[in-house]
CSV table of C-alpha atoms and ligand atoms in Angstrom, one decimal:
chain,number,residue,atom,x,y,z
A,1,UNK,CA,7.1,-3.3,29.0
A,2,UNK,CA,6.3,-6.6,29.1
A,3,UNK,CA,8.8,-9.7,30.2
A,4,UNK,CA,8.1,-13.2,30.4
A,5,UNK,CA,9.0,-15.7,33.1
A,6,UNK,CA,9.0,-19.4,32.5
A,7,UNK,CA,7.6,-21.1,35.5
A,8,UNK,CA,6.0,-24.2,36.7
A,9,UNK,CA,5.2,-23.2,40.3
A,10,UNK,CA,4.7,-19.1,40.5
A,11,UNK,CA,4.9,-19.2,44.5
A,12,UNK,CA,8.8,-20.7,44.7
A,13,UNK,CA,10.9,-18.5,46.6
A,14,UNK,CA,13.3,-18.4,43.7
A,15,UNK,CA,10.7,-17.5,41.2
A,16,UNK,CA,9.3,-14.2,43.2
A,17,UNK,CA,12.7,-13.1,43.8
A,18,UNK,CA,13.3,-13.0,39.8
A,19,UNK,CA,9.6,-11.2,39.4
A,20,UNK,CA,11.1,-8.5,42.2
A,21,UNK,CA,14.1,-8.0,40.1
A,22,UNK,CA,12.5,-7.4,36.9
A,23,UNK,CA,9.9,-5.3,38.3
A,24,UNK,CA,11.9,-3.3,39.9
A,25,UNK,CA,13.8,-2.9,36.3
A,26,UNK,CA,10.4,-1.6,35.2
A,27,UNK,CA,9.3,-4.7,33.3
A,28,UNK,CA,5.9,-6.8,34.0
A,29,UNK,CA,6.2,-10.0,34.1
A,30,UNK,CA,3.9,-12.3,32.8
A,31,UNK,CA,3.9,-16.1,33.4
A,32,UNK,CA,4.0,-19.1,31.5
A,33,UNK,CA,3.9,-22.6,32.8
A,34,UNK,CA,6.4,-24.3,30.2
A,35,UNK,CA,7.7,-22.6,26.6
A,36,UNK,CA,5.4,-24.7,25.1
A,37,UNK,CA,2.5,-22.5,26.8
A,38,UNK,CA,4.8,-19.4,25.8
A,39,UNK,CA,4.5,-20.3,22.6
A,40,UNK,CA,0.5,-20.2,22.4
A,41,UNK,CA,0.6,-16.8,24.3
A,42,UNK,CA,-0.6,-14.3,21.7
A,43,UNK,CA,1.5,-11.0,24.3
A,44,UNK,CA,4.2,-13.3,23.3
A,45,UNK,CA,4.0,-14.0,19.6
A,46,UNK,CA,2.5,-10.6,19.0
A,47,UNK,CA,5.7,-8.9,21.1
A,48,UNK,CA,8.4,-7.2,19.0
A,49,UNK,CA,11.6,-8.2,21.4
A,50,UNK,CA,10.4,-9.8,24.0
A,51,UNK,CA,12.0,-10.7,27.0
A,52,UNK,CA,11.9,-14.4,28.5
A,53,UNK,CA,13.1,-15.5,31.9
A,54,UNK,CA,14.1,-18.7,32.7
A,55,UNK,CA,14.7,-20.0,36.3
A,56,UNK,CA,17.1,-23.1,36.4
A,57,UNK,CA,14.6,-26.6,36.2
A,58,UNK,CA,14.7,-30.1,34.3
A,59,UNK,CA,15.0,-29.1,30.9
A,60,UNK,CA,15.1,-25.2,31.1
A,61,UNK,CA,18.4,-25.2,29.3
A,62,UNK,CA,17.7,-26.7,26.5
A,63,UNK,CA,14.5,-24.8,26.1
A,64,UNK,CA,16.1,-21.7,26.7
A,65,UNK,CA,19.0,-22.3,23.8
A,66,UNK,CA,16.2,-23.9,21.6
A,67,UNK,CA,14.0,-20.8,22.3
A,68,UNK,CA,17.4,-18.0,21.3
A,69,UNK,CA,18.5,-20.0,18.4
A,70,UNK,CA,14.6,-20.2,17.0
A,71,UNK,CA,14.3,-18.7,13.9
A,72,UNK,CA,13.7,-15.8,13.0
A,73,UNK,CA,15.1,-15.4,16.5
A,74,UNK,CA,13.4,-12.8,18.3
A,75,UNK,CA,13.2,-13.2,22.1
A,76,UNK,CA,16.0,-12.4,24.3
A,77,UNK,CA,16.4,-15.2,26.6
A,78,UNK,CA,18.0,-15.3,30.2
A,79,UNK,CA,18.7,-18.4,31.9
A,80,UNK,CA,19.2,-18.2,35.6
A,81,UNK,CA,21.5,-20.7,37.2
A,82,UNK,CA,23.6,-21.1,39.6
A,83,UNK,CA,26.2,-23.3,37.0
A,84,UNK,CA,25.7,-24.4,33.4
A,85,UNK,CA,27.8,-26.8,31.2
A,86,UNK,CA,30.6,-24.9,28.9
A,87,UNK,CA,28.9,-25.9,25.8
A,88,UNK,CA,25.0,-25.1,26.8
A,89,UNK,CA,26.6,-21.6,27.9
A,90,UNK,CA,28.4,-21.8,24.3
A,91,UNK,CA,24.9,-23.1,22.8
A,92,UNK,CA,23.2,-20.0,24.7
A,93,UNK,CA,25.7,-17.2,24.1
A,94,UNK,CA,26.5,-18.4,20.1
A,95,UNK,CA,22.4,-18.0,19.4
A,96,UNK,CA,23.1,-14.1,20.1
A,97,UNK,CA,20.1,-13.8,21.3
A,98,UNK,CA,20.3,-15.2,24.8
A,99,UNK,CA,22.7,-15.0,28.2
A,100,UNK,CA,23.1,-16.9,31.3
A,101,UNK,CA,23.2,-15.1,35.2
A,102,UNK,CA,24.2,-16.7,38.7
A,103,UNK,CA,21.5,-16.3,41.4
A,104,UNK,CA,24.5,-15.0,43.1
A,105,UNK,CA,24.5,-11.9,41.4
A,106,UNK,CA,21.2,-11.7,39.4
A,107,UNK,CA,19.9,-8.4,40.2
A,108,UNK,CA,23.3,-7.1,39.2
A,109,UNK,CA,23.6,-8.8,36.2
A,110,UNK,CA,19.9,-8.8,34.7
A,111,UNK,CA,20.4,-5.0,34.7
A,112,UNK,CA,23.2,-5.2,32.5
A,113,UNK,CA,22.0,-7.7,30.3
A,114,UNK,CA,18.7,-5.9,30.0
A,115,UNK,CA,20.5,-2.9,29.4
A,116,UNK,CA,22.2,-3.9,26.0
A,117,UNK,CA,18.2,-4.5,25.4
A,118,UNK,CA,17.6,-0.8,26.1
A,119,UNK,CA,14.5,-2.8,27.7
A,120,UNK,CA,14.7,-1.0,31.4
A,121,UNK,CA,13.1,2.2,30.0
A,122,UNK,CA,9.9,1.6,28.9
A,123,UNK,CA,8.4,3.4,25.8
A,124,UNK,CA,5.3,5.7,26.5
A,125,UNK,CA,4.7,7.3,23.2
A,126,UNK,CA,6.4,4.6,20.9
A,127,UNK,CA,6.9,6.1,17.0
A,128,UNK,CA,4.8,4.4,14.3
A,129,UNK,CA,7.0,2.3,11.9
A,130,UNK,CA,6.1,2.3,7.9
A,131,UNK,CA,8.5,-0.2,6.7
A,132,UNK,CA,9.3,0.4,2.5
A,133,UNK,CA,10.1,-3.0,0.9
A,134,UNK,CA,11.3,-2.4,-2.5
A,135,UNK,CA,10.4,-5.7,-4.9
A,136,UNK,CA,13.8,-5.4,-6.7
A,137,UNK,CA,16.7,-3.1,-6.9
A,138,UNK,CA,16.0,0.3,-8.3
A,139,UNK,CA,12.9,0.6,-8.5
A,140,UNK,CA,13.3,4.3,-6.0
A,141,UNK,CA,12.6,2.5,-2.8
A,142,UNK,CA,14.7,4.9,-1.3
A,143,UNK,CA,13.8,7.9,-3.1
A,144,UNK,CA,10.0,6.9,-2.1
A,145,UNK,CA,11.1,6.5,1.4
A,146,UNK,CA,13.0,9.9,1.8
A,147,UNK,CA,10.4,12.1,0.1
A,148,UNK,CA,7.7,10.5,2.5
A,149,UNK,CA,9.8,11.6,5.4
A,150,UNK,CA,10.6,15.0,3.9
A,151,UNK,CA,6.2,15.2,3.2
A,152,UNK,CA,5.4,14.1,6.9
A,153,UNK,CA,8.1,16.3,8.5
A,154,UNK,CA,6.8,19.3,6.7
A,155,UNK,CA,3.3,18.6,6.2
A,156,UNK,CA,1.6,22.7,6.9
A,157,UNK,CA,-1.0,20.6,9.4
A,158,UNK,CA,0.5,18.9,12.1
A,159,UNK,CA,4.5,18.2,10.9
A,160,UNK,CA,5.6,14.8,12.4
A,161,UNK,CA,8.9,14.0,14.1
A,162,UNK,CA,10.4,11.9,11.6
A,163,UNK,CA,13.3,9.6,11.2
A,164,UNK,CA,14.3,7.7,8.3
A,165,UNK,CA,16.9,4.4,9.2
A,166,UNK,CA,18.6,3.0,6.0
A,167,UNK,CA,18.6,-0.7,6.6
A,168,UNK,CA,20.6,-1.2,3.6
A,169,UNK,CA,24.0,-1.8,5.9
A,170,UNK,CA,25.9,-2.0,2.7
A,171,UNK,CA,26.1,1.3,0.1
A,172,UNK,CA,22.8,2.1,1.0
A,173,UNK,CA,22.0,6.0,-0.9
A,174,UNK,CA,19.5,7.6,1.6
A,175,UNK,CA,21.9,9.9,3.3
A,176,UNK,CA,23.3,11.0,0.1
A,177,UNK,CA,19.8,11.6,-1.3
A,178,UNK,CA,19.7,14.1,1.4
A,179,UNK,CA,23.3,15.4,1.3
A,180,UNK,CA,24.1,14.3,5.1
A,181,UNK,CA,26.5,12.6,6.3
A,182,UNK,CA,25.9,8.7,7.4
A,183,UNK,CA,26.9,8.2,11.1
A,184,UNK,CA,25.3,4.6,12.2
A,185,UNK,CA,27.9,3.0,12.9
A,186,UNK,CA,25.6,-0.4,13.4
A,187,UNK,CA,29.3,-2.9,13.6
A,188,UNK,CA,29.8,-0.6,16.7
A,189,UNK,CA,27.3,-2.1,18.3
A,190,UNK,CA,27.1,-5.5,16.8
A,191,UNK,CA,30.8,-5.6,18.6
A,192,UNK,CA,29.5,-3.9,22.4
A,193,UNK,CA,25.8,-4.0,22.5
A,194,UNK,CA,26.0,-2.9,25.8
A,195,UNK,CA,27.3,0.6,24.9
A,196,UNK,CA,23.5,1.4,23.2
A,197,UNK,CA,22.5,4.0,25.0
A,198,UNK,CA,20.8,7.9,24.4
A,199,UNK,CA,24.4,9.5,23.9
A,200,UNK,CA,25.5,6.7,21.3
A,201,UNK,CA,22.1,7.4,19.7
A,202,UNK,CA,22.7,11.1,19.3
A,203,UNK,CA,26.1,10.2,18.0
A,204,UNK,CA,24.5,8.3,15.1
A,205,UNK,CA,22.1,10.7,14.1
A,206,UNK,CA,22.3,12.7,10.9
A,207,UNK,CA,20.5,15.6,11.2
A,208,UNK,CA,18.4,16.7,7.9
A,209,UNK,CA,16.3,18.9,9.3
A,210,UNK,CA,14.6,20.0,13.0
A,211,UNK,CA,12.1,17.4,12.3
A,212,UNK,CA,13.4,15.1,10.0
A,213,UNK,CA,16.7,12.5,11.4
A,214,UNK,CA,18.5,10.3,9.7
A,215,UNK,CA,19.9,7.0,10.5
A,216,UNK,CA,22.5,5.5,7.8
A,217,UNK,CA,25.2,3.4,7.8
A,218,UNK,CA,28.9,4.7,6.8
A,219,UNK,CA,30.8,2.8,4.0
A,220,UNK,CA,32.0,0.0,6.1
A,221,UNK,CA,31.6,-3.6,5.3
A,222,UNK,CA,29.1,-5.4,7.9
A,223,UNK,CA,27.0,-8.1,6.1
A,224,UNK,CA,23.0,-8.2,6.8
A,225,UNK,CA,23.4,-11.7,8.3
A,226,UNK,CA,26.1,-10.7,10.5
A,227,UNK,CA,23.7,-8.4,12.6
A,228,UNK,CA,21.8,-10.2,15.3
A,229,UNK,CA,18.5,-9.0,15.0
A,230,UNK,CA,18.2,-8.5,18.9
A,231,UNK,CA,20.5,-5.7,18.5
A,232,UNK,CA,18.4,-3.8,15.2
A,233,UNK,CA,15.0,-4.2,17.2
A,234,UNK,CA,16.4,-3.0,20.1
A,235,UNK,CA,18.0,0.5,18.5
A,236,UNK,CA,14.7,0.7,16.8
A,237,UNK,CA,12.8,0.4,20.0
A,238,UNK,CA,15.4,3.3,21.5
A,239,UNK,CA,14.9,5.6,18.9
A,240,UNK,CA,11.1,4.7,18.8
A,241,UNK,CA,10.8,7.0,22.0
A,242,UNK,CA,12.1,10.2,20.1
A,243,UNK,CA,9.9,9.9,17.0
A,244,UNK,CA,6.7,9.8,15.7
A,245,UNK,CA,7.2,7.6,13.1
A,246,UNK,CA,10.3,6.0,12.0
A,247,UNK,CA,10.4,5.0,8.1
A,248,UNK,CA,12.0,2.1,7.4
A,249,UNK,CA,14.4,1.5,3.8
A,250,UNK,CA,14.3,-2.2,3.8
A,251,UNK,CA,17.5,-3.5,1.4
A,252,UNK,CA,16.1,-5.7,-1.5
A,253,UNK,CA,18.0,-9.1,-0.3
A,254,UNK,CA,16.1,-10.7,1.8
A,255,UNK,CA,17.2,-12.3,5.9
A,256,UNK,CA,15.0,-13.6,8.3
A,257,UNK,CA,14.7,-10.7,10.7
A,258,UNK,CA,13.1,-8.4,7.9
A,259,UNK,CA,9.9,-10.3,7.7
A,260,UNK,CA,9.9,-9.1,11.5
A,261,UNK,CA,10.5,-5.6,11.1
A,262,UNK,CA,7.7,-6.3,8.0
A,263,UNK,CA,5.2,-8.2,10.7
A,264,UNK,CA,6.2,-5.2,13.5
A,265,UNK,CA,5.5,-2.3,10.9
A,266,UNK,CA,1.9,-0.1,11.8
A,267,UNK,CA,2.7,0.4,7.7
A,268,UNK,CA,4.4,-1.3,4.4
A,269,UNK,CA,4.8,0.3,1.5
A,270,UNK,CA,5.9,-2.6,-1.5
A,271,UNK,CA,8.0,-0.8,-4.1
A,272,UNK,CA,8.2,-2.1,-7.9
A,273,UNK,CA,8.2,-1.4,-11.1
A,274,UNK,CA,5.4,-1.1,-14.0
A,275,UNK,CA,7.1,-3.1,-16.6
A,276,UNK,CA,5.9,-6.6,-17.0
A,277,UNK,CA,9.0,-8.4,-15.5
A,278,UNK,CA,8.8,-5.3,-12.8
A,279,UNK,CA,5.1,-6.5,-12.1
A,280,UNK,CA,5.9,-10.5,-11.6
A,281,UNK,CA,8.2,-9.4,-9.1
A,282,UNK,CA,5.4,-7.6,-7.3
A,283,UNK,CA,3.0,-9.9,-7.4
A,284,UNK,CA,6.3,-12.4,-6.1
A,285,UNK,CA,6.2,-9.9,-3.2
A,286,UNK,CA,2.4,-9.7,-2.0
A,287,UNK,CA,2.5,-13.3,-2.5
A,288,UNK,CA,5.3,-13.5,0.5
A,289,UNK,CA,3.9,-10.6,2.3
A,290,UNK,CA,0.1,-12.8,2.4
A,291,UNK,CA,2.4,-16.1,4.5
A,292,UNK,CA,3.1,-13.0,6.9
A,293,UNK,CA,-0.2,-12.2,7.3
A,294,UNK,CA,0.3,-8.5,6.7
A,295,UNK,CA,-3.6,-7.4,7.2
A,296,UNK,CA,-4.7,-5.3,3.3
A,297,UNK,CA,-5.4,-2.1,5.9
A,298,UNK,CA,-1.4,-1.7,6.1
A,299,UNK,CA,-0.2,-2.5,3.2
A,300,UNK,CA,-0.2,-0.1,0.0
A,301,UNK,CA,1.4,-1.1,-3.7
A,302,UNK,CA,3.9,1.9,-5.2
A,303,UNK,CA,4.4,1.1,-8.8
A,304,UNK,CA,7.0,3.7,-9.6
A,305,UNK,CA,8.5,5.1,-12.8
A,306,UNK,CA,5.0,4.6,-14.9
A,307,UNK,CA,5.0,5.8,-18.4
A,308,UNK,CA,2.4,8.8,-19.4
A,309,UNK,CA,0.3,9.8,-21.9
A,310,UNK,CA,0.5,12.9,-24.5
A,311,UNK,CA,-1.8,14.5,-21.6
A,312,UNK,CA,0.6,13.4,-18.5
A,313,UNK,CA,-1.8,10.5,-17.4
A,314,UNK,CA,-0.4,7.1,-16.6
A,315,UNK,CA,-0.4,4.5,-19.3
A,316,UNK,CA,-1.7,1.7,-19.2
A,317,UNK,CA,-3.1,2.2,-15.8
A,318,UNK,CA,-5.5,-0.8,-15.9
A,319,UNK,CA,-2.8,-3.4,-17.0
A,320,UNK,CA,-0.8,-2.4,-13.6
A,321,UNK,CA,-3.6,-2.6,-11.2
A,322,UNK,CA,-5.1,-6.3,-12.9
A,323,UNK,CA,-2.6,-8.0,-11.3
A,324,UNK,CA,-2.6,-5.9,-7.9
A,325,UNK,CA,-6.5,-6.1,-7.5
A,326,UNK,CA,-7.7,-5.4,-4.0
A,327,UNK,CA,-5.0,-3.9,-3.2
A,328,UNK,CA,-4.1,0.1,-2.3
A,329,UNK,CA,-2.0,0.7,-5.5
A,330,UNK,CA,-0.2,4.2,-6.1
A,331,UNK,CA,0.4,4.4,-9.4
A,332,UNK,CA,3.6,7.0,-9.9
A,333,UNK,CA,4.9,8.4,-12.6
A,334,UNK,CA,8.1,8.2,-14.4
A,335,UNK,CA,10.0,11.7,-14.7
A,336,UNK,CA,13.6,11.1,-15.0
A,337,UNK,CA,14.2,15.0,-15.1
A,338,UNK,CA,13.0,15.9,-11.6
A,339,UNK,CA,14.0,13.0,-10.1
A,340,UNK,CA,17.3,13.2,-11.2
A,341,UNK,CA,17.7,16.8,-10.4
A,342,UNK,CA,16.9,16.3,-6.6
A,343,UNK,CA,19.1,13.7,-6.8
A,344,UNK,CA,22.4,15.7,-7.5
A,345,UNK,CA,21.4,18.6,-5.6
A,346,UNK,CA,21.5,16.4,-2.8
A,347,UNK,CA,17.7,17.9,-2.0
A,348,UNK,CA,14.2,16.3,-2.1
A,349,UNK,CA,11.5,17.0,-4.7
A,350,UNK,CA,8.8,18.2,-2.6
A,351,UNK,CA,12.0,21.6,-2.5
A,352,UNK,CA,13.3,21.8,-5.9
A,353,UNK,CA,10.0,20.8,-7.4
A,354,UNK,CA,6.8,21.2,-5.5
A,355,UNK,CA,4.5,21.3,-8.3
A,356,UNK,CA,5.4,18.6,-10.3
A,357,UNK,CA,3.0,16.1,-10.8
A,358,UNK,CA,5.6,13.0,-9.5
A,359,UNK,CA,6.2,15.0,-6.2
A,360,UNK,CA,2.0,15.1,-5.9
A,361,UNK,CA,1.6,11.4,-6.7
A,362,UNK,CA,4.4,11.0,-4.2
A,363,UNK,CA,2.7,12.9,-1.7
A,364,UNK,CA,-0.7,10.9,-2.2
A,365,UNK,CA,1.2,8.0,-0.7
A,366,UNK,CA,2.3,10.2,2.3
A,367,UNK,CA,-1.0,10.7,3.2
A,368,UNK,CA,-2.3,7.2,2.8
A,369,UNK,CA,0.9,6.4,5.0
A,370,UNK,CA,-0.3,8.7,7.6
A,371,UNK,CA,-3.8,7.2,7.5
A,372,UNK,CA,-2.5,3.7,7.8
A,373,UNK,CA,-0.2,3.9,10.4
A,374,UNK,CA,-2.4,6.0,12.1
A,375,UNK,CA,-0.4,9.0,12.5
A,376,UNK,CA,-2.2,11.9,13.2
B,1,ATP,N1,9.4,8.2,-10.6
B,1,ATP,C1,10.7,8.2,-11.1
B,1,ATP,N2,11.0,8.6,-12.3
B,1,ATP,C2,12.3,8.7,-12.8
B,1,ATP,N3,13.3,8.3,-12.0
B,1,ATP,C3,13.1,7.9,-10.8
B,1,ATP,C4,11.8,7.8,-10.2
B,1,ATP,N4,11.9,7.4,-8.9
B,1,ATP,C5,13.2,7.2,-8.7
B,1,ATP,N5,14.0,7.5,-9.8
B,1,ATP,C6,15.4,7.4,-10.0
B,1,ATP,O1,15.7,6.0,-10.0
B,1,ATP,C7,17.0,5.8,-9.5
B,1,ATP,C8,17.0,4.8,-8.4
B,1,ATP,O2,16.2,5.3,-7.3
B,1,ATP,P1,16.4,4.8,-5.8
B,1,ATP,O3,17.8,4.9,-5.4
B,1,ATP,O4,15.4,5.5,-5.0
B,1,ATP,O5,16.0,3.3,-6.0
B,1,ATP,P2,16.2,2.1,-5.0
B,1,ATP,O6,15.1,1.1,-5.2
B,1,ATP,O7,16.3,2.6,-3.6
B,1,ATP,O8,17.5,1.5,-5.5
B,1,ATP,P3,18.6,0.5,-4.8
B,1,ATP,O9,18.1,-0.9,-5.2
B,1,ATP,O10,19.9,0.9,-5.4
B,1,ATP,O11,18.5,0.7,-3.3
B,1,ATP,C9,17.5,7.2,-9.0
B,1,ATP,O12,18.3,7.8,-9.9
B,1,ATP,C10,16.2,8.0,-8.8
B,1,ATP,O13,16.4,9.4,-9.0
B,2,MG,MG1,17.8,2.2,-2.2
């Protein structure tokens, strides 16, 4: 795993002393001359969480609470000092996203910080992420996301190791779509981050299946802003290590750190609706998805809930794709029935109904998911 030192001179005594520690905590560290230079460095930009080091120096301060509080904020920034002002260390600490050490101490205390990052064991065989971003509310984002986990964990050829993490932190439905109950207890560790480790994880799990895990959060109130999105990358990058791919229910309202976990995603699947108002919200959608730069390879259109014809055939077909032209569009279809039916039996469709023609458009996607993200 990469880490990122800011450093003017390379050779300063101080300086190799701080690339010893973080080697020796299983990082490597790359350099960059100022953060203006860490800014332009693609292993930077391109890096999920990253890690940035900053040695005491005129300026490093500020540039290391301007670099925390940056928004969306993504690095986690230490400063090493001997002494800093109360209110830079308030500046630093308040970001969330950033700490100060002593030279005194540093080996000591970089391993703890760097703990809370779940950064000191690197990930060898990291799980692909699909991230599902519905375009409104109920549109079966979720239901969409569950039976693609319940497809890809099962699949007769190759079954994946699967984990689906309901990002909806308030009422989300996944782990009563699939009759388990919620244990991610996320305000636990908005409140101790440091207590992230491979026991807390197994305490949050929900187990569906051998294969198939979920992560979702119990009834209690923790706002989407309120989580520092330091701490959600980092559980995802601790889980990554037990999974093959992780599917991702993205909640409808939208914060800064979920254009990250769109723009960290191997995957997207954009959920919506086939009715005209349904469509504009799509197209609303793609149009922010294209500022993120979200290549067309990943990305893959679910219009859900499509009406049919006398011969079970979507209506209409060619008025839904117009507007999505150029782009992978599954067109699903609308069957209230089955859906509803897996729904109260707390079971998915590909169990109580196999054969249905929703649970085969459904598992179309699942393939094309595999494909993208490059699963098997
Ligand atoms: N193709 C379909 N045909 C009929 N009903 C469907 C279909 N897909 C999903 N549903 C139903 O629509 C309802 C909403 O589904 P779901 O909870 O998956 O949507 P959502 O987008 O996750 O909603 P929310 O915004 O509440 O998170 C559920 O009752 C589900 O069974
Ligand atoms: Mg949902």
């Amino acid at each position: 795993m990469n880490c990122f030192l800011i450093a003017a001179e390379r050779g300063a005594a101080r300086v190799q002393a701080l690339v010893r520690l973080a080697e020796g905590l299983g990082y490597t560290v790359l350099y960059a001359a100022d953060f203006a230079a860490l800014n332009r460095d693609r292993a930077f930009t391109e890096a999920r969480r990253p890690l940035v080091l900053v040695p005491e120096g005129e300026g490093a301060a500020e540039g290391a609470i301007q670099l925390a509080r940056a928004e969306p904020s993504r690095a986690f920034v230490v400063y090493v000092a001997d002494a800093l002002a109360p209110e830079l260390y308030k500046a630093l600490v308040r970001s969330q996203s950033g700490e100060w050490i002593g030279w005194g101490n540093a080996a000591q205390e970089l391993r703890d910080v760097t703990k809370g990052l779940g950064a000191a064991e690197p990930a060898d065989r990291a799980a692909r992420i699909v991230s599902f971003l519905p375009s409104k509310g109920g549109v079966g984002n979720t239901t969409l996301a569950v039976e693609t986990g319940i497809r890809l964990s099962s699949r007769r050829k190759q079954p994946l190791r699967v984990a689906l993490l309901d990002l909806n932190l308030q009422g989300g439905t996944l782990a009563d779509a699939l009759d388990v109950e919620p244990r991610f207890d996320i305000a636990e560790i908005v409140a101790q981050p440091e207590r992230l480790d491979e026991q807390l994880v197994d305490v949050f799990t929900s187990r569906h299946t051998p294969r198939l895990d979920v992560f979702a959060c119990p009834p209690r109130r923790i706002a989407l802003g309120d989580v520092p999105p330091a701490i959600l990358f980092t559980f995802i990058d601790t889980i990554a290590r037990r999974y093959e791919a992780i599917l991702v229910d993205l909640p409808q309202a939208w914060v800064p750190w979920i254009d990250n976990i769109l723009q960290g995603s191997d995957a997207i699947v954009l959920s919506g609706g086939a009715t005209v108002p349904g469509l504009r919200v799509l197209t609303q959608s793609l149009t922010h998805l294209e500022t993120l730069e979200i290549p067309a390879d990943r990305l893959a259109v679910a219009v859900n809930a499509c009406e049919t014809d006398l011969l079970g055939r979507i209506a209409h077909r060619a008025q839904i794709e117009r507007p999505l032209s150029g782009r992978s569009v599954f067109c699903l279809r609308r069957d209230g029935a089955t859906a509803e039916g897996a729904l109260d039996a707390g079971r998915s469709l590909f169990e109580i109904a196999p054969n249905a023609r929703l649970t085969r458009d459904i598992g179309r996607l699942a393939e094309w998911c595999v494909t993208a993200a490059k699963l098997a």
